[in-house]
mmCIF file of C-alpha atoms in Angstrom:
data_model
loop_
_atom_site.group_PDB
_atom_site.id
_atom_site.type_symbol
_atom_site.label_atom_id
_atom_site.label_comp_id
_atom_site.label_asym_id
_atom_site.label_seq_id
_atom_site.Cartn_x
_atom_site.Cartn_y
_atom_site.Cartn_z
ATOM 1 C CA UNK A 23 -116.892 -149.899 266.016
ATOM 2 C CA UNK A 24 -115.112 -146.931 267.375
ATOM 3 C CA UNK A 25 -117.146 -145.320 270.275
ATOM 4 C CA UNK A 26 -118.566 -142.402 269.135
ATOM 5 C CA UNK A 27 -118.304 -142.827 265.306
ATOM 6 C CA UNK A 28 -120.966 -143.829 262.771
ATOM 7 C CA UNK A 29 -120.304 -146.205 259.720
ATOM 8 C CA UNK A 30 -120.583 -143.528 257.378
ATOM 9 C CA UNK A 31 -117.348 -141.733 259.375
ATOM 10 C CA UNK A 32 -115.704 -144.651 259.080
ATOM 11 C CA UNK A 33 -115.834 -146.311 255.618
ATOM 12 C CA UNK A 34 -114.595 -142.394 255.010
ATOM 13 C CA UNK A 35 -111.970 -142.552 257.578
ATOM 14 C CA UNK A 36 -110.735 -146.199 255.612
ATOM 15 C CA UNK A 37 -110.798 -144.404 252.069
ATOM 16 C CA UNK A 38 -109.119 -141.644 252.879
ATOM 17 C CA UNK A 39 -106.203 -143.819 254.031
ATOM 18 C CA UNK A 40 -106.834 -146.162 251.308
ATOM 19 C CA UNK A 41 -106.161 -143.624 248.652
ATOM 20 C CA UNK A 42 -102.655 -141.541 247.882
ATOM 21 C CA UNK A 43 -101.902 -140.648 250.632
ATOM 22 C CA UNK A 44 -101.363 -144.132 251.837
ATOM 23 C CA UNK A 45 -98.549 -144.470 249.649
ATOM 24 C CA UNK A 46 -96.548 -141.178 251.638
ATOM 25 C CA UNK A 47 -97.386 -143.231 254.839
ATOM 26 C CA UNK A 48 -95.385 -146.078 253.467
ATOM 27 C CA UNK A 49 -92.484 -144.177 251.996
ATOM 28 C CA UNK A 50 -92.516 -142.099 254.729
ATOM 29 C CA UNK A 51 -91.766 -145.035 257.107
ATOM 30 C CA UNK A 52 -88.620 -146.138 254.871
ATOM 31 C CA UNK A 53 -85.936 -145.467 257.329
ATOM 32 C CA UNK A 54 -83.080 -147.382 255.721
ATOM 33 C CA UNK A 55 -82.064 -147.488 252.008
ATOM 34 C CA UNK A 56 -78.109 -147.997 250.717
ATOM 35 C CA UNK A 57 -77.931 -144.177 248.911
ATOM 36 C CA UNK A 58 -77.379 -146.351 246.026
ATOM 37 C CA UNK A 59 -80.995 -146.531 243.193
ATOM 38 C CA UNK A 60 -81.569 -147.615 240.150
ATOM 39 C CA UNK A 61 -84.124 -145.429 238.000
ATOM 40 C CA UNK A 62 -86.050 -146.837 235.141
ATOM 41 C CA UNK A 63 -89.360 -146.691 233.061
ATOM 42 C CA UNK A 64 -92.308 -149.250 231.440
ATOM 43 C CA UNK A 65 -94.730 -148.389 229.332
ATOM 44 C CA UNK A 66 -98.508 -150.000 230.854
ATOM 45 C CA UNK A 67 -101.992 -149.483 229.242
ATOM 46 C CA UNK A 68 -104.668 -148.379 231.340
ATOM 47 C CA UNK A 69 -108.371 -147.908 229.867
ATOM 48 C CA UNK A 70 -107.296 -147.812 226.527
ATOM 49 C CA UNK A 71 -104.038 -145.262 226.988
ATOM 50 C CA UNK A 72 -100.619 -145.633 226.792
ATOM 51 C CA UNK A 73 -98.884 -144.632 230.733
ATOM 52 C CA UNK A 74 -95.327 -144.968 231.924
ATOM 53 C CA UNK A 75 -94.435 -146.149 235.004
ATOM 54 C CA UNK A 76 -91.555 -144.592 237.045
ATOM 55 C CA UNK A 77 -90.010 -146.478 239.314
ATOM 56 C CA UNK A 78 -86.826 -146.018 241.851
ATOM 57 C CA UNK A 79 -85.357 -148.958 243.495
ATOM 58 C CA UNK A 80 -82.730 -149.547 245.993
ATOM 59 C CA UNK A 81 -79.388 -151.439 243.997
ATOM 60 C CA UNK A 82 -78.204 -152.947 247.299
ATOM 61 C CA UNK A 83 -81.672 -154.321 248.687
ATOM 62 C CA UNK A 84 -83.730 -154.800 245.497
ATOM 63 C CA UNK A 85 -86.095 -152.793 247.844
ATOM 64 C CA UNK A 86 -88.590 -150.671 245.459
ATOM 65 C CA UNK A 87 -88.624 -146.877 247.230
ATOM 66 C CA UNK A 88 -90.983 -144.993 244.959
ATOM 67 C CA UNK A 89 -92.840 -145.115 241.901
ATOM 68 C CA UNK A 90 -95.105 -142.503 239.837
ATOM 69 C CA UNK A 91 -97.582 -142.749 237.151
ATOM 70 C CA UNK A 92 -97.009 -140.204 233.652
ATOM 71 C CA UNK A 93 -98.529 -139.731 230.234
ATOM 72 C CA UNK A 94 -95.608 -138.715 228.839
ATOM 73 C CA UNK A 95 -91.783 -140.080 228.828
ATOM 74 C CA UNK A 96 -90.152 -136.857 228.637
ATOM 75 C CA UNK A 97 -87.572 -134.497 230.510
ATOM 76 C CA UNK A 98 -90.379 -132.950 232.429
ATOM 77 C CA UNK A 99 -91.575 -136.482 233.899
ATOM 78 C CA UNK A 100 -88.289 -137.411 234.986
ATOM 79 C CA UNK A 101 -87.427 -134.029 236.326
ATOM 80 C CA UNK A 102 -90.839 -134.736 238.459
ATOM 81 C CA UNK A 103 -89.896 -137.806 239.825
ATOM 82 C CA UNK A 104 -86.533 -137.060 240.495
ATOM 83 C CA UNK A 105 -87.918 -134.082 242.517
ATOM 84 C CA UNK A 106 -90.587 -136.438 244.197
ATOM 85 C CA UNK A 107 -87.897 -138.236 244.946
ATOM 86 C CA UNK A 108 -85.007 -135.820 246.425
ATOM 87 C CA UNK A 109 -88.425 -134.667 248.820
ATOM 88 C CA UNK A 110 -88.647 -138.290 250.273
ATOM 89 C CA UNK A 111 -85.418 -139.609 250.606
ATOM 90 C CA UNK A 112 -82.698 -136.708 249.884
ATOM 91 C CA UNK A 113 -79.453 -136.967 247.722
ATOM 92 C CA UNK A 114 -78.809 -140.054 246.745
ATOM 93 C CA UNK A 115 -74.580 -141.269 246.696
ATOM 94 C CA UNK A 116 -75.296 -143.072 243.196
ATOM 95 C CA UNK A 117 -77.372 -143.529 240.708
ATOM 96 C CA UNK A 118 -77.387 -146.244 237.957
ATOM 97 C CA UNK A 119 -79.898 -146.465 234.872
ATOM 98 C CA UNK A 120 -80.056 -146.842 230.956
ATOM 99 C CA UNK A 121 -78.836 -144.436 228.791
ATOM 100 C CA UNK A 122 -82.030 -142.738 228.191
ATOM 101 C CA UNK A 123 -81.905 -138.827 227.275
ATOM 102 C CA UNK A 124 -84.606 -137.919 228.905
ATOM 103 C CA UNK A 125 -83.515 -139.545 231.734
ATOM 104 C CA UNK A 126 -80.590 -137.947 231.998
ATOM 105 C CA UNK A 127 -81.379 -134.448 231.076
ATOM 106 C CA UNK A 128 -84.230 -134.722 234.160
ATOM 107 C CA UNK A 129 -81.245 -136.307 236.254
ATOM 108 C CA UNK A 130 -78.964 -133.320 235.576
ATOM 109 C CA UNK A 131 -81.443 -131.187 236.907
ATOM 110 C CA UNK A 132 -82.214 -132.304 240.044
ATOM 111 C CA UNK A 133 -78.973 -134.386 240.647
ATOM 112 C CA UNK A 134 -76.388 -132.694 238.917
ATOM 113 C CA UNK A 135 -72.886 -133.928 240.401
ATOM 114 C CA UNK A 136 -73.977 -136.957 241.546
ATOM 115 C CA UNK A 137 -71.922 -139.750 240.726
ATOM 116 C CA UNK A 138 -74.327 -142.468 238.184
ATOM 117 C CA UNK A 139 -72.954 -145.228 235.917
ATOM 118 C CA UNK A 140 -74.765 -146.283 232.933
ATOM 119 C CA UNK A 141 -75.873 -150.474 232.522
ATOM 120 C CA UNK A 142 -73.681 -152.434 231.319
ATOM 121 C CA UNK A 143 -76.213 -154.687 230.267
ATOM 122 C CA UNK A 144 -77.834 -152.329 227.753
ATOM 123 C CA UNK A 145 -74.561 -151.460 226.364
ATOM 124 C CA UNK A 146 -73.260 -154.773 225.782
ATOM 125 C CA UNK A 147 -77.061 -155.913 224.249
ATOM 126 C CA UNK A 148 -76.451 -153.276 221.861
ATOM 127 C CA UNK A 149 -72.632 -153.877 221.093
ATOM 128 C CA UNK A 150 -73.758 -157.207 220.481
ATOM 129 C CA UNK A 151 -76.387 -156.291 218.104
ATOM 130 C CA UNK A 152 -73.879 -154.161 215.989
ATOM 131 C CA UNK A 153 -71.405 -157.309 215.718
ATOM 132 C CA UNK A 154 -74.362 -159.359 214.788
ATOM 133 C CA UNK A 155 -75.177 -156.896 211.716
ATOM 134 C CA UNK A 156 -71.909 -155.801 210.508
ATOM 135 C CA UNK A 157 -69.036 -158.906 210.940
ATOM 136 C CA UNK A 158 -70.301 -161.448 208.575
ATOM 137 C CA UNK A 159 -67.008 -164.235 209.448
ATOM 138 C CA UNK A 160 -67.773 -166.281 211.850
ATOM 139 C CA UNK A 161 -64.554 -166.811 213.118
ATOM 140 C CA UNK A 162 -63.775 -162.732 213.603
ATOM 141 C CA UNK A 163 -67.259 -162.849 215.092
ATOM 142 C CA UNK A 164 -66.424 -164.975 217.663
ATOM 143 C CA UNK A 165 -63.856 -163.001 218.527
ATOM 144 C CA UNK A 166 -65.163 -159.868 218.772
ATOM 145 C CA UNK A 167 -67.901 -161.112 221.282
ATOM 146 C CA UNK A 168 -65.569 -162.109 223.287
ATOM 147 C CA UNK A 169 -63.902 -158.891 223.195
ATOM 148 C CA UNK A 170 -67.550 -157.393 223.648
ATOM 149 C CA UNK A 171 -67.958 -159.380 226.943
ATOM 150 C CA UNK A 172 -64.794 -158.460 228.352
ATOM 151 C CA UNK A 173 -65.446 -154.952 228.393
ATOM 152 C CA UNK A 174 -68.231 -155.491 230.911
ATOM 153 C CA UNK A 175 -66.926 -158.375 232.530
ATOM 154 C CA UNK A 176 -62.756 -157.993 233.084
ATOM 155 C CA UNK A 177 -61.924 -157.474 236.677
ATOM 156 C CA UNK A 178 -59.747 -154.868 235.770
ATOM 157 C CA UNK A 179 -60.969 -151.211 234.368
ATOM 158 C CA UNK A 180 -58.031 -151.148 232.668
ATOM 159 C CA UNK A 181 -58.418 -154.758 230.903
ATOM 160 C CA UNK A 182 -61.787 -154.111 229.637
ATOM 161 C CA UNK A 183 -60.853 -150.547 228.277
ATOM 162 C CA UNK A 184 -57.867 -152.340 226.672
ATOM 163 C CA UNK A 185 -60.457 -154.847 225.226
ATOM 164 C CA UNK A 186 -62.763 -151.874 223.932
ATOM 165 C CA UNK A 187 -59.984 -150.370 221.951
ATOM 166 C CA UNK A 188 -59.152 -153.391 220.512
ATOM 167 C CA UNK A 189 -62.377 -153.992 219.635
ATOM 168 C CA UNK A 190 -62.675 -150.785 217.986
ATOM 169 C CA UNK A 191 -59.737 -151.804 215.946
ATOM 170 C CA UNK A 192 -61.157 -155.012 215.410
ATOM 171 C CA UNK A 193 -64.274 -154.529 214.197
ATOM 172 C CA UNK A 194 -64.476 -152.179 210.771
ATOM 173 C CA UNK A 195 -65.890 -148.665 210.608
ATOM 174 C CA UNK A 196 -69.537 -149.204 211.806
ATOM 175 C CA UNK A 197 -68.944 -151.170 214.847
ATOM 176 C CA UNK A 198 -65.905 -148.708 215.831
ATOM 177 C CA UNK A 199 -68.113 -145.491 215.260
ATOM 178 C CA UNK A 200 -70.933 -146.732 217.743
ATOM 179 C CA UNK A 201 -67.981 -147.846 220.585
ATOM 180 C CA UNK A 202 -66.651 -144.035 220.139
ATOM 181 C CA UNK A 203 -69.817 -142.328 220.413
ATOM 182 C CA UNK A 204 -71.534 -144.852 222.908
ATOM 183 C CA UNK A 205 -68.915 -146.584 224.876
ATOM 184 C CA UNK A 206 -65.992 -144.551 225.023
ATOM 185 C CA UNK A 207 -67.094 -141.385 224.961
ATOM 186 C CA UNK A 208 -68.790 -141.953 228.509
ATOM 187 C CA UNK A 209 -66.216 -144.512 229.536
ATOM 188 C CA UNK A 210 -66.189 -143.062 232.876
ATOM 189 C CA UNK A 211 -69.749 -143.409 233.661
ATOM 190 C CA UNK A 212 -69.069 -147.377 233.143
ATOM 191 C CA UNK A 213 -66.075 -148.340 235.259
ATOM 192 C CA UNK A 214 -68.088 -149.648 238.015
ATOM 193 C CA UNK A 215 -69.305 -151.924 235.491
ATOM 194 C CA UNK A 216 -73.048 -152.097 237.011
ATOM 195 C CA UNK A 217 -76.465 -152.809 236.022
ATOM 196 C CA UNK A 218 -80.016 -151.415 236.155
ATOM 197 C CA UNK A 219 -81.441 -154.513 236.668
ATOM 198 C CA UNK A 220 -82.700 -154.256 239.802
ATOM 199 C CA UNK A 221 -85.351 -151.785 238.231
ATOM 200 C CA UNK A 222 -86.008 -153.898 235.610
ATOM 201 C CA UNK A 223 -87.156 -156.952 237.637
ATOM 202 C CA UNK A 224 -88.970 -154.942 239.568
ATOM 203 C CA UNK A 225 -90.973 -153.381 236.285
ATOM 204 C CA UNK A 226 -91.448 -156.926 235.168
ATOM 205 C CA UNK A 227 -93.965 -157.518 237.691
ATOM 206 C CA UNK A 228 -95.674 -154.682 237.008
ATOM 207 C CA UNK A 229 -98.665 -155.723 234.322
#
């Protein structure tokens, strides 16, 4: 026992750093990260109510740096945690996540000019999905996910925005509409050709 202080002082003493405040002693003690986090969201049920869990993790280390309970999934949340966030650890150098709105709209906010590319992964899952519904020959099919693949996958940023237009071309009316408005139109924002994974794995374990 410590000299001079009762049980009672102490078990209140151990909750006190056993509560929130443990988690700014952790965070706090972070003294290395990459610059480089991937932002993303899962939904959890606690009690009988829906929650979403906010979570930031380093791309380069797989390292989780902060995460944040909310009972909504809205601008306002992410705007929160990106402020949370900026108040830890700074500016980060790039960000990478899913194409949510609210995400971004909350990442405009608090990060506006910061460089972030979009996952490739959730782009090319949804690609896929469009080929899948609207290309009924198998052979053209085939074809067109291979085009699909190489606009993620190609070395070159040239190669795989030559294999999105011809895609485009490819692919009839429906499929070209969505690589317009989704692919295309923020072609820029996928050049590094990255994922949020890294996020994702993390939220897996998260039950």
């Amino acid at each position: 026992m410590l000299l001079g202080v009762g049980k009672t002082s102490i078990h209140n003493w151990i909750y006190s750093i056993c509560s929130e405040e443990l988690d700014w002693h952790i965070i706090r003690d972070i003294a290395r990260w990459s610059g480089q986090v991937s932002f993303d969201e899962k939904w959890i049920k606690i009690r009988g109510n829906w929650y979403f869990v906010l979570c930031a993790v380093d791309s380069v280390s797989g390292f989780p740096l902060l995460m944040d309970l909310y009972p909504t999934l809205d601008t306002v949340s992410w705007t929160l945690f990106f402020r949370r966030f900026k108040a830890v650890y700074g500016v980060p150098n790039l960000i990478q996540s899913d194409g949510s709105k609210a995400l971004a709209a909350g990442r405009e906010t608090v990060f506006a000019g910061v460089r972030y590319q979009l996952c490739k992964f959730h782009k090319l899952k949804n690609l896929m999905k469009r080929l899948r519904q609207h290309i009924k020959d198998p052979k053209l099919l085939k074809r067109c996910h291979r085009l699909a693949r190489h606009i993620f996958s190609n070395r070159w940023v040239s190669s795989r925005k030559y294999a999105a237009q011809k895609l485009r071309n490819l692919a009839g009316e429906q499929v070209s509409s969505y690589i317009d408005e989704h692919i295309l139109s923020c072609w820029r924002n996928l050049t590094m050709s990255l994922t949020s994974n890294v996020s994702e794995r993390f939220n897996r374990k998260i039950e």
